[in-house]
Amino acid sequence: MTLIAKTPTPPYYAVIFTSHRTDGDKGYSQMAERMFRLASEQSGFLGVESAREDVGITVSYWSDLESIKRWKENVEHQEAQKLGHKKWYSSFKTRITKVDRDYEI
Amino acid sequence: MTLIAKTPTPPYYAVIFTSHRTDGDKGYSQMAERMFRLASEQSGFLGVESAREDVGITVSYWSDLESIKRWKENVEHQEAQKLGHKKWYSSFKTRITKVDRDYEI
């Protein structure tokens, strides 16, 4: 279960990962949970939001680009990314963004 | 139904709108559909992705900040925003971001 992430005052960074899944779980749920936990232990991690209907959207928030790069290159995460390419996603798009402004109620 | 948005080569802009709904529809679905259609007619609009589970995430993509500002100030959209505050959302967060890089399969 994810909530609205409690992020600090901008600027910070957001990685928007949008995907379509292949049919069947094939170990996806367990790995997704593991990756959520692992990401949240990384330095520079600020929070994550995730939902899936026709399309899945996961937005992770980071303090700086270096932390995003380190997470992308994390060995266990690399393994998950490979399986994502091969088994879990029929298509995806990753967008690296800088958050300049935010507001809320 | 939303798919992965076909956005151009960066840079462009993304508005990440994350929300928790109140109970019951109360005219929300109809207005959401209307706002999707209206947004897609605005100049500078590039696409939108949306999904809701525990949290709702809608990411809209725009060519420039001026277009985001115009959409925020659109009279009909302003009316929807007021109703969102009053009736539909128990909490939300809007983040204005610049997309610097993207990649896909």
Tab-separated table of N, CA, C and O in Angstrom, chain A:
chain	number	residue	atom	x	y	z
A	1	MET	N	0.838	-1.198	0.000
A	1	MET	CA	0.000	0.000	0.000
A	1	MET	C	0.874	1.251	0.000
A	1	MET	O	1.760	1.410	0.815
A	2	THR	N	0.634	2.114	-0.956
A	2	THR	CA	1.403	3.359	-0.960
A	2	THR	C	0.478	4.548	-0.770
A	2	THR	O	-0.669	4.538	-1.176
A	3	LEU	N	0.994	5.570	-0.139
A	3	LEU	CA	0.263	6.801	0.138
A	3	LEU	C	0.930	7.936	-0.629
A	3	LEU	O	1.875	7.711	-1.367
A	4	ILE	N	0.434	9.142	-0.423
A	4	ILE	CA	1.100	10.306	-0.996
A	4	ILE	C	2.437	10.482	-0.276
A	4	ILE	O	2.468	10.530	0.953
A	5	ALA	N	3.515	10.547	-1.028
A	5	ALA	CA	4.848	10.622	-0.429
A	5	ALA	C	5.066	11.972	0.250
A	5	ALA	O	4.680	13.015	-0.286
A	6	LYS	N	5.657	11.925	1.452
A	6	LYS	CA	5.964	13.152	2.195
A	6	LYS	C	7.351	13.622	1.779
A	6	LYS	O	8.350	13.254	2.393
A	7	THR	N	7.394	14.408	0.750
A	7	THR	CA	8.671	14.881	0.206
A	7	THR	C	9.020	16.254	0.772
A	7	THR	O	8.132	16.994	1.194
A	8	PRO	N	10.313	16.592	0.764
A	8	PRO	CA	10.738	17.892	1.311
A	8	PRO	C	10.427	19.027	0.336
A	8	PRO	O	9.912	18.800	-0.757
A	9	THR	N	10.755	20.239	0.733
A	9	THR	CA	10.625	21.402	-0.147
A	9	THR	C	11.472	21.193	-1.407
A	9	THR	O	12.611	20.756	-1.301
A	10	PRO	N	10.913	21.458	-2.595
A	10	PRO	CA	11.710	21.329	-3.824
A	10	PRO	C	12.899	22.302	-3.787
A	10	PRO	O	12.856	23.282	-3.042
A	11	PRO	N	13.935	22.065	-4.604
A	11	PRO	CA	13.985	21.047	-5.655
A	11	PRO	C	14.377	19.650	-5.146
A	11	PRO	O	15.131	19.532	-4.192
A	12	TYR	N	13.813	18.647	-5.795
A	12	TYR	CA	14.252	17.256	-5.638
A	12	TYR	C	13.921	16.558	-6.963
A	12	TYR	O	13.536	17.239	-7.930
A	13	TYR	N	14.095	15.275	-7.039
A	13	TYR	CA	13.954	14.591	-8.330
A	13	TYR	C	12.890	13.495	-8.254
A	13	TYR	O	12.657	12.929	-7.178
A	14	ALA	N	12.254	13.245	-9.378
A	14	ALA	CA	11.249	12.183	-9.458
A	14	ALA	C	11.547	11.297	-10.659
A	14	ALA	O	11.875	11.803	-11.737
A	15	VAL	N	11.455	9.990	-10.463
A	15	VAL	CA	11.551	9.042	-11.569
A	15	VAL	C	10.147	8.483	-11.802
A	15	VAL	O	9.570	7.849	-10.921
A	16	ILE	N	9.599	8.789	-12.974
A	16	ILE	CA	8.259	8.310	-13.331
A	16	ILE	C	8.432	7.053	-14.181
A	16	ILE	O	8.981	7.113	-15.280
A	17	PHE	N	7.981	5.923	-13.641
A	17	PHE	CA	8.099	4.643	-14.352
A	17	PHE	C	6.686	4.189	-14.712
A	17	PHE	O	5.872	3.900	-13.838
A	18	THR	N	6.390	4.168	-16.007
A	18	THR	CA	5.061	3.789	-16.485
A	18	THR	C	5.190	2.481	-17.250
A	18	THR	O	6.107	2.334	-18.065
A	19	SER	N	4.287	1.529	-17.012
A	19	SER	CA	4.489	0.212	-17.628
A	19	SER	C	3.186	-0.502	-17.941
A	19	SER	O	2.142	-0.230	-17.353
A	20	HIS	N	3.275	-1.407	-18.905
A	20	HIS	CA	2.230	-2.401	-19.137
A	20	HIS	C	2.796	-3.762	-18.762
A	20	HIS	O	3.900	-4.103	-19.187
A	21	ARG	N	2.044	-4.524	-18.004
A	21	ARG	CA	2.470	-5.853	-17.570
A	21	ARG	C	2.103	-6.906	-18.611
A	21	ARG	O	1.122	-6.764	-19.332
A	22	THR	N	2.905	-7.969	-18.641
A	22	THR	CA	2.516	-9.194	-19.343
A	22	THR	C	1.498	-9.930	-18.465
A	22	THR	O	1.276	-9.543	-17.310
A	23	ASP	N	0.880	-10.999	-18.982
A	23	ASP	CA	-0.099	-11.765	-18.190
A	23	ASP	C	0.593	-12.607	-17.117
A	23	ASP	O	1.690	-13.116	-17.334
A	24	GLY	N	-0.094	-12.799	-15.993
A	24	GLY	CA	0.407	-13.694	-14.947
A	24	GLY	C	1.433	-13.016	-14.054
A	24	GLY	O	2.076	-12.054	-14.456
A	25	ASP	N	1.574	-13.524	-12.834
A	25	ASP	CA	2.465	-12.874	-11.876
A	25	ASP	C	3.934	-13.213	-12.126
A	25	ASP	O	4.774	-12.327	-12.145
A	26	LYS	N	4.231	-14.476	-12.305
A	26	LYS	CA	5.595	-14.943	-12.608
A	26	LYS	C	6.659	-14.367	-11.669
A	26	LYS	O	7.757	-13.996	-12.108
A	27	GLY	N	6.319	-14.278	-10.395
A	27	GLY	CA	7.287	-13.796	-9.409
A	27	GLY	C	7.376	-12.282	-9.302
A	27	GLY	O	8.185	-11.750	-8.540
A	28	TYR	N	6.506	-11.601	-10.033
A	28	TYR	CA	6.572	-10.132	-10.064
A	28	TYR	C	6.283	-9.494	-8.698
A	28	TYR	O	7.029	-8.624	-8.237
A	29	SER	N	5.188	-9.914	-8.068
A	29	SER	CA	4.742	-9.251	-6.834
A	29	SER	C	5.807	-9.316	-5.739
A	29	SER	O	6.063	-8.323	-5.053
A	30	GLN	N	6.395	-10.495	-5.627
A	30	GLN	CA	7.424	-10.675	-4.591
A	30	GLN	C	8.622	-9.762	-4.873
A	30	GLN	O	9.142	-9.116	-3.959
A	31	MET	N	9.017	-9.708	-6.136
A	31	MET	CA	10.164	-8.869	-6.497
A	31	MET	C	9.824	-7.391	-6.320
A	31	MET	O	10.664	-6.619	-5.841
A	32	ALA	N	8.600	-7.005	-6.688
A	32	ALA	CA	8.202	-5.594	-6.562
A	32	ALA	C	8.293	-5.166	-5.096
A	32	ALA	O	8.818	-4.096	-4.778
A	33	GLU	N	7.806	-6.039	-4.223
A	33	GLU	CA	7.848	-5.739	-2.784
A	33	GLU	C	9.294	-5.614	-2.299
A	33	GLU	O	9.630	-4.706	-1.545
A	34	ARG	N	10.140	-6.552	-2.766
A	34	ARG	CA	11.559	-6.515	-2.400
A	34	ARG	C	12.207	-5.218	-2.891
A	34	ARG	O	12.990	-4.600	-2.176
A	35	MET	N	11.871	-4.797	-4.109
A	35	MET	CA	12.475	-3.582	-4.676
A	35	MET	C	11.996	-2.324	-3.945
A	35	MET	O	12.768	-1.403	-3.731
A	36	PHE	N	10.724	-2.307	-3.544
A	36	PHE	CA	10.213	-1.191	-2.734
A	36	PHE	C	11.049	-1.062	-1.460
A	36	PHE	O	11.474	0.023	-1.091
A	37	ARG	N	11.256	-2.202	-0.809
A	37	ARG	CA	11.976	-2.189	0.463
A	37	ARG	C	13.425	-1.762	0.251
A	37	ARG	O	13.958	-0.936	0.991
A	38	LEU	N	14.035	-2.347	-0.780
A	38	LEU	CA	15.446	-2.062	-1.062
A	38	LEU	C	15.639	-0.590	-1.450
A	38	LEU	O	16.579	0.063	-0.977
A	39	ALA	N	14.752	-0.068	-2.288
A	39	ALA	CA	14.846	1.341	-2.701
A	39	ALA	C	14.777	2.254	-1.481
A	39	ALA	O	15.551	3.208	-1.359
A	40	SER	N	13.869	1.921	-0.578
A	40	SER	CA	13.649	2.786	0.580
A	40	SER	C	14.853	2.814	1.528
A	40	SER	O	14.944	3.683	2.392
A	41	GLU	N	15.773	1.868	1.351
A	41	GLU	CA	16.994	1.831	2.176
A	41	GLU	C	18.146	2.599	1.538
A	41	GLU	O	19.203	2.748	2.144
A	42	GLN	N	17.970	3.054	0.299
A	42	GLN	CA	19.060	3.729	-0.411
A	42	GLN	C	19.215	5.164	0.065
A	42	GLN	O	18.237	5.823	0.403
A	43	SER	N	20.458	5.637	0.043
A	43	SER	CA	20.689	7.039	0.407
A	43	SER	C	20.074	7.915	-0.683
A	43	SER	O	20.122	7.586	-1.869
A	44	GLY	N	19.457	9.005	-0.277
A	44	GLY	CA	18.837	9.925	-1.212
A	44	GLY	C	17.392	9.597	-1.537
A	44	GLY	O	16.717	10.387	-2.186
A	45	PHE	N	16.905	8.430	-1.073
A	45	PHE	CA	15.507	8.058	-1.329
A	45	PHE	C	14.574	8.913	-0.474
A	45	PHE	O	14.770	9.057	0.725
A	46	LEU	N	13.530	9.471	-1.103
A	46	LEU	CA	12.607	10.350	-0.373
A	46	LEU	C	11.204	9.778	-0.234
A	46	LEU	O	10.450	10.203	0.633
A	47	GLY	N	10.850	8.837	-1.112
A	47	GLY	CA	9.494	8.277	-1.036
A	47	GLY	C	9.083	7.679	-2.363
A	47	GLY	O	9.786	7.834	-3.368
A	48	VAL	N	7.937	7.001	-2.367
A	48	VAL	CA	7.456	6.364	-3.600
A	48	VAL	C	5.939	6.319	-3.588
A	48	VAL	O	5.312	6.239	-2.524
A	49	GLU	N	5.357	6.432	-4.762
A	49	GLU	CA	3.904	6.312	-4.937
A	49	GLU	C	3.673	5.348	-6.090
A	49	GLU	O	4.393	5.386	-7.087
A	50	SER	N	2.646	4.504	-5.988
A	50	SER	CA	2.451	3.499	-7.027
A	50	SER	C	0.984	3.116	-7.147
A	50	SER	O	0.275	3.005	-6.147
A	51	ALA	N	0.516	2.937	-8.388
A	51	ALA	CA	-0.849	2.468	-8.644
A	51	ALA	C	-0.871	1.800	-10.012
A	51	ALA	O	-0.093	2.164	-10.897
A	52	ARG	N	-1.754	0.808	-10.155
A	52	ARG	CA	-1.893	0.157	-11.455
A	52	ARG	C	-3.354	-0.055	-11.789
A	52	ARG	O	-4.125	-0.564	-10.973
A	53	GLU	N	-3.760	0.363	-12.987
A	53	GLU	CA	-5.038	-0.049	-13.572
A	53	GLU	C	-4.701	-0.539	-14.989
A	53	GLU	O	-4.035	-1.553	-15.115
A	54	ASP	N	-5.137	0.173	-16.024
A	54	ASP	CA	-4.731	-0.224	-17.376
A	54	ASP	C	-3.220	-0.101	-17.533
A	54	ASP	O	-2.573	-0.878	-18.201
A	55	VAL	N	-2.708	0.923	-16.892
A	55	VAL	CA	-1.282	1.198	-16.924
A	55	VAL	C	-0.787	1.239	-15.477
A	55	VAL	O	-1.558	1.549	-14.567
A	56	GLY	N	0.450	0.864	-15.255
A	56	GLY	CA	1.049	0.986	-13.923
A	56	GLY	C	1.921	2.220	-13.879
A	56	GLY	O	2.661	2.499	-14.822
A	57	ILE	N	1.787	2.980	-12.801
A	57	ILE	CA	2.623	4.175	-12.624
A	57	ILE	C	3.300	4.082	-11.267
A	57	ILE	O	2.622	3.936	-10.249
A	58	THR	N	4.624	4.123	-11.256
A	58	THR	CA	5.368	4.196	-10.001
A	58	THR	C	6.244	5.433	-10.072
A	58	THR	O	7.017	5.594	-11.013
A	59	VAL	N	6.072	6.314	-9.096
A	59	VAL	CA	6.909	7.512	-9.036
A	59	VAL	C	7.775	7.419	-7.790
A	59	VAL	O	7.243	7.302	-6.677
A	60	SER	N	9.084	7.394	-7.972
A	60	SER	CA	9.980	7.421	-6.813
A	60	SER	C	10.669	8.783	-6.755
A	60	SER	O	10.932	9.400	-7.786
A	61	TYR	N	10.901	9.240	-5.528
A	61	TYR	CA	11.439	10.581	-5.299
A	61	TYR	C	12.824	10.466	-4.672
A	61	TYR	O	13.041	9.633	-3.788
A	62	TRP	N	13.719	11.327	-5.133
A	62	TRP	CA	15.136	11.256	-4.756
A	62	TRP	C	15.687	12.651	-4.522
A	62	TRP	O	15.264	13.607	-5.171
A	63	SER	N	16.688	12.737	-3.645
A	63	SER	CA	17.246	14.052	-3.315
A	63	SER	C	18.158	14.588	-4.407
A	63	SER	O	18.334	15.799	-4.522
A	64	ASP	N	18.746	13.699	-5.214
A	64	ASP	CA	19.722	14.145	-6.214
A	64	ASP	C	19.875	13.088	-7.311
A	64	ASP	O	19.501	11.932	-7.144
A	65	LEU	N	20.442	13.512	-8.441
A	65	LEU	CA	20.589	12.620	-9.602
A	65	LEU	C	21.575	11.492	-9.335
A	65	LEU	O	21.425	10.391	-9.861
A	66	GLU	N	22.581	11.764	-8.520
A	66	GLU	CA	23.577	10.737	-8.200
A	66	GLU	C	22.913	9.543	-7.496
A	66	GLU	O	23.243	8.382	-7.781
A	67	SER	N	21.975	9.822	-6.612
A	67	SER	CA	21.263	8.735	-5.913
A	67	SER	C	20.427	7.906	-6.883
A	67	SER	O	20.329	6.680	-6.749
A	68	ILE	N	19.826	8.569	-7.868
A	68	ILE	CA	19.039	7.865	-8.888
A	68	ILE	C	19.948	6.934	-9.687
A	68	ILE	O	19.615	5.783	-9.956
A	69	LYS	N	21.106	7.455	-10.048
A	69	LYS	CA	22.084	6.669	-10.821
A	69	LYS	C	22.556	5.457	-10.008
A	69	LYS	O	22.610	4.329	-10.531
A	70	ARG	N	22.862	5.687	-8.742
A	70	ARG	CA	23.317	4.574	-7.883
A	70	ARG	C	22.238	3.499	-7.768
A	70	ARG	O	22.522	2.308	-7.799
A	71	TRP	N	20.985	3.920	-7.621
A	71	TRP	CA	19.883	2.955	-7.511
A	71	TRP	C	19.720	2.173	-8.821
A	71	TRP	O	19.537	0.966	-8.807
A	72	LYS	N	19.826	2.870	-9.940
A	72	LYS	CA	19.734	2.188	-11.244
A	72	LYS	C	20.816	1.118	-11.379
A	72	LYS	O	20.601	0.069	-11.974
A	73	GLU	N	21.993	1.396	-10.796
A	73	GLU	CA	23.137	0.486	-10.947
A	73	GLU	C	23.252	-0.518	-9.806
A	73	GLU	O	24.148	-1.367	-9.825
A	74	ASN	N	22.380	-0.415	-8.811
A	74	ASN	CA	22.380	-1.377	-7.699
A	74	ASN	C	22.278	-2.807	-8.254
A	74	ASN	O	21.432	-3.093	-9.100
A	75	VAL	N	23.160	-3.686	-7.798
A	75	VAL	CA	23.287	-5.023	-8.393
A	75	VAL	C	21.976	-5.803	-8.340
A	75	VAL	O	21.541	-6.389	-9.336
A	76	GLU	N	21.326	-5.772	-7.180
A	76	GLU	CA	20.082	-6.531	-7.045
A	76	GLU	C	18.970	-5.914	-7.913
A	76	GLU	O	18.148	-6.609	-8.506
A	77	HIS	N	18.972	-4.593	-7.982
A	77	HIS	CA	17.999	-3.881	-8.815
A	77	HIS	C	18.250	-4.159	-10.306
A	77	HIS	O	17.305	-4.321	-11.084
A	78	GLN	N	19.519	-4.246	-10.687
A	78	GLN	CA	19.871	-4.576	-12.091
A	78	GLN	C	19.270	-5.919	-12.478
A	78	GLN	O	18.753	-6.093	-13.571
A	79	GLU	N	19.361	-6.869	-11.549
A	79	GLU	CA	18.813	-8.210	-11.787
A	79	GLU	C	17.298	-8.117	-11.999
A	79	GLU	O	16.741	-8.728	-12.914
A	80	ALA	N	16.639	-7.325	-11.153
A	80	ALA	CA	15.183	-7.122	-11.285
A	80	ALA	C	14.853	-6.450	-12.619
A	80	ALA	O	13.874	-6.804	-13.278
A	81	GLN	N	15.660	-5.482	-13.012
A	81	GLN	CA	15.433	-4.796	-14.293
A	81	GLN	C	15.519	-5.772	-15.468
A	81	GLN	O	14.714	-5.711	-16.402
A	82	LYS	N	16.496	-6.688	-15.405
A	82	LYS	CA	16.637	-7.696	-16.471
A	82	LYS	C	15.390	-8.560	-16.574
A	82	LYS	O	14.888	-8.841	-17.664
A	83	LEU	N	14.903	-9.011	-15.409
A	83	LEU	CA	13.693	-9.839	-15.395
A	83	LEU	C	12.490	-9.027	-15.876
A	83	LEU	O	11.603	-9.557	-16.549
A	84	GLY	N	12.479	-7.751	-15.539
A	84	GLY	CA	11.420	-6.861	-16.015
A	84	GLY	C	11.371	-6.826	-17.538
A	84	GLY	O	10.297	-6.963	-18.140
A	85	HIS	N	12.528	-6.639	-18.153
A	85	HIS	CA	12.628	-6.647	-19.618
A	85	HIS	C	12.146	-7.967	-20.196
A	85	HIS	O	11.418	-8.008	-21.183
A	86	LYS	N	12.594	-9.059	-19.581
A	86	LYS	CA	12.382	-10.388	-20.161
A	86	LYS	C	10.987	-10.926	-19.917
A	86	LYS	O	10.405	-11.578	-20.768
A	87	LYS	N	10.444	-10.692	-18.689
A	87	LYS	CA	9.253	-11.443	-18.277
A	87	LYS	C	8.037	-10.593	-17.934
A	87	LYS	O	6.908	-10.956	-18.225
A	88	TRP	N	8.244	-9.465	-17.252
A	88	TRP	CA	7.122	-8.819	-16.569
A	88	TRP	C	6.453	-7.682	-17.341
A	88	TRP	O	5.282	-7.405	-17.148
A	89	TYR	N	7.258	-6.980	-18.158
A	89	TYR	CA	6.713	-5.800	-18.826
A	89	TYR	C	6.650	-6.013	-20.338
A	89	TYR	O	7.641	-6.411	-20.953
A	90	SER	N	5.502	-5.733	-20.936
A	90	SER	CA	5.418	-5.753	-22.400
A	90	SER	C	5.926	-4.422	-22.953
A	90	SER	O	6.423	-4.361	-24.076
A	91	SER	N	5.808	-3.373	-22.177
A	91	SER	CA	6.398	-2.084	-22.548
A	91	SER	C	6.526	-1.229	-21.293
A	91	SER	O	5.788	-1.420	-20.327
A	92	PHE	N	7.465	-0.329	-21.307
A	92	PHE	CA	7.565	0.628	-20.195
A	92	PHE	C	8.262	1.882	-20.665
A	92	PHE	O	8.899	1.901	-21.724
A	93	LYS	N	8.143	2.890	-19.869
A	93	LYS	CA	8.854	4.144	-20.134
A	93	LYS	C	9.315	4.707	-18.792
A	93	LYS	O	8.560	4.709	-17.822
A	94	THR	N	10.558	5.143	-18.739
A	94	THR	CA	11.117	5.738	-17.526
A	94	THR	C	11.467	7.180	-17.825
A	94	THR	O	12.110	7.458	-18.840
A	95	ARG	N	11.005	8.080	-16.978
A	95	ARG	CA	11.295	9.502	-17.187
A	95	ARG	C	11.973	10.071	-15.942
A	95	ARG	O	11.464	9.918	-14.825
A	96	ILE	N	13.121	10.704	-16.149
A	96	ILE	CA	13.872	11.315	-15.057
A	96	ILE	C	13.520	12.794	-15.034
A	96	ILE	O	13.736	13.497	-16.031
A	97	THR	N	12.991	13.252	-13.916
A	97	THR	CA	12.483	14.628	-13.864
A	97	THR	C	12.984	15.368	-12.623
A	97	THR	O	13.293	14.750	-11.603
A	98	LYS	N	13.040	16.667	-12.739
A	98	LYS	CA	13.366	17.522	-11.601
A	98	LYS	C	12.093	18.210	-11.121
A	98	LYS	O	11.401	18.849	-11.926
A	99	VAL	N	11.786	18.061	-9.850
A	99	VAL	CA	10.595	18.705	-9.265
A	99	VAL	C	10.970	20.114	-8.840
A	99	VAL	O	11.825	20.296	-7.963
A	100	ASP	N	10.350	21.099	-9.442
A	100	ASP	CA	10.680	22.486	-9.142
A	100	ASP	C	9.699	23.134	-8.178
A	100	ASP	O	10.029	24.069	-7.471
A	101	ARG	N	8.448	22.614	-8.202
A	101	ARG	CA	7.402	23.238	-7.404
A	101	ARG	C	6.428	22.187	-6.965
A	101	ARG	O	6.170	21.228	-7.700
A	102	ASP	N	5.851	22.328	-5.768
A	102	ASP	CA	4.751	21.444	-5.391
A	102	ASP	C	3.785	22.178	-4.475
A	102	ASP	O	4.136	23.198	-3.886
A	103	TYR	N	2.553	21.707	-4.433
A	103	TYR	CA	1.566	22.251	-3.495
A	103	TYR	C	0.562	21.154	-3.180
A	103	TYR	O	0.447	20.172	-3.906
A	104	GLU	N	-0.150	21.346	-2.083
A	104	GLU	CA	-0.969	20.238	-1.588
A	104	GLU	C	-2.136	20.730	-0.754
A	104	GLU	O	-2.214	21.891	-0.412
A	105	ILE	N	-3.103	19.843	-0.493
A	105	ILE	CA	-4.027	20.036	0.612
A	105	ILE	C	-3.948	18.778	1.455
A	105	ILE	O	-3.576	17.734	0.981
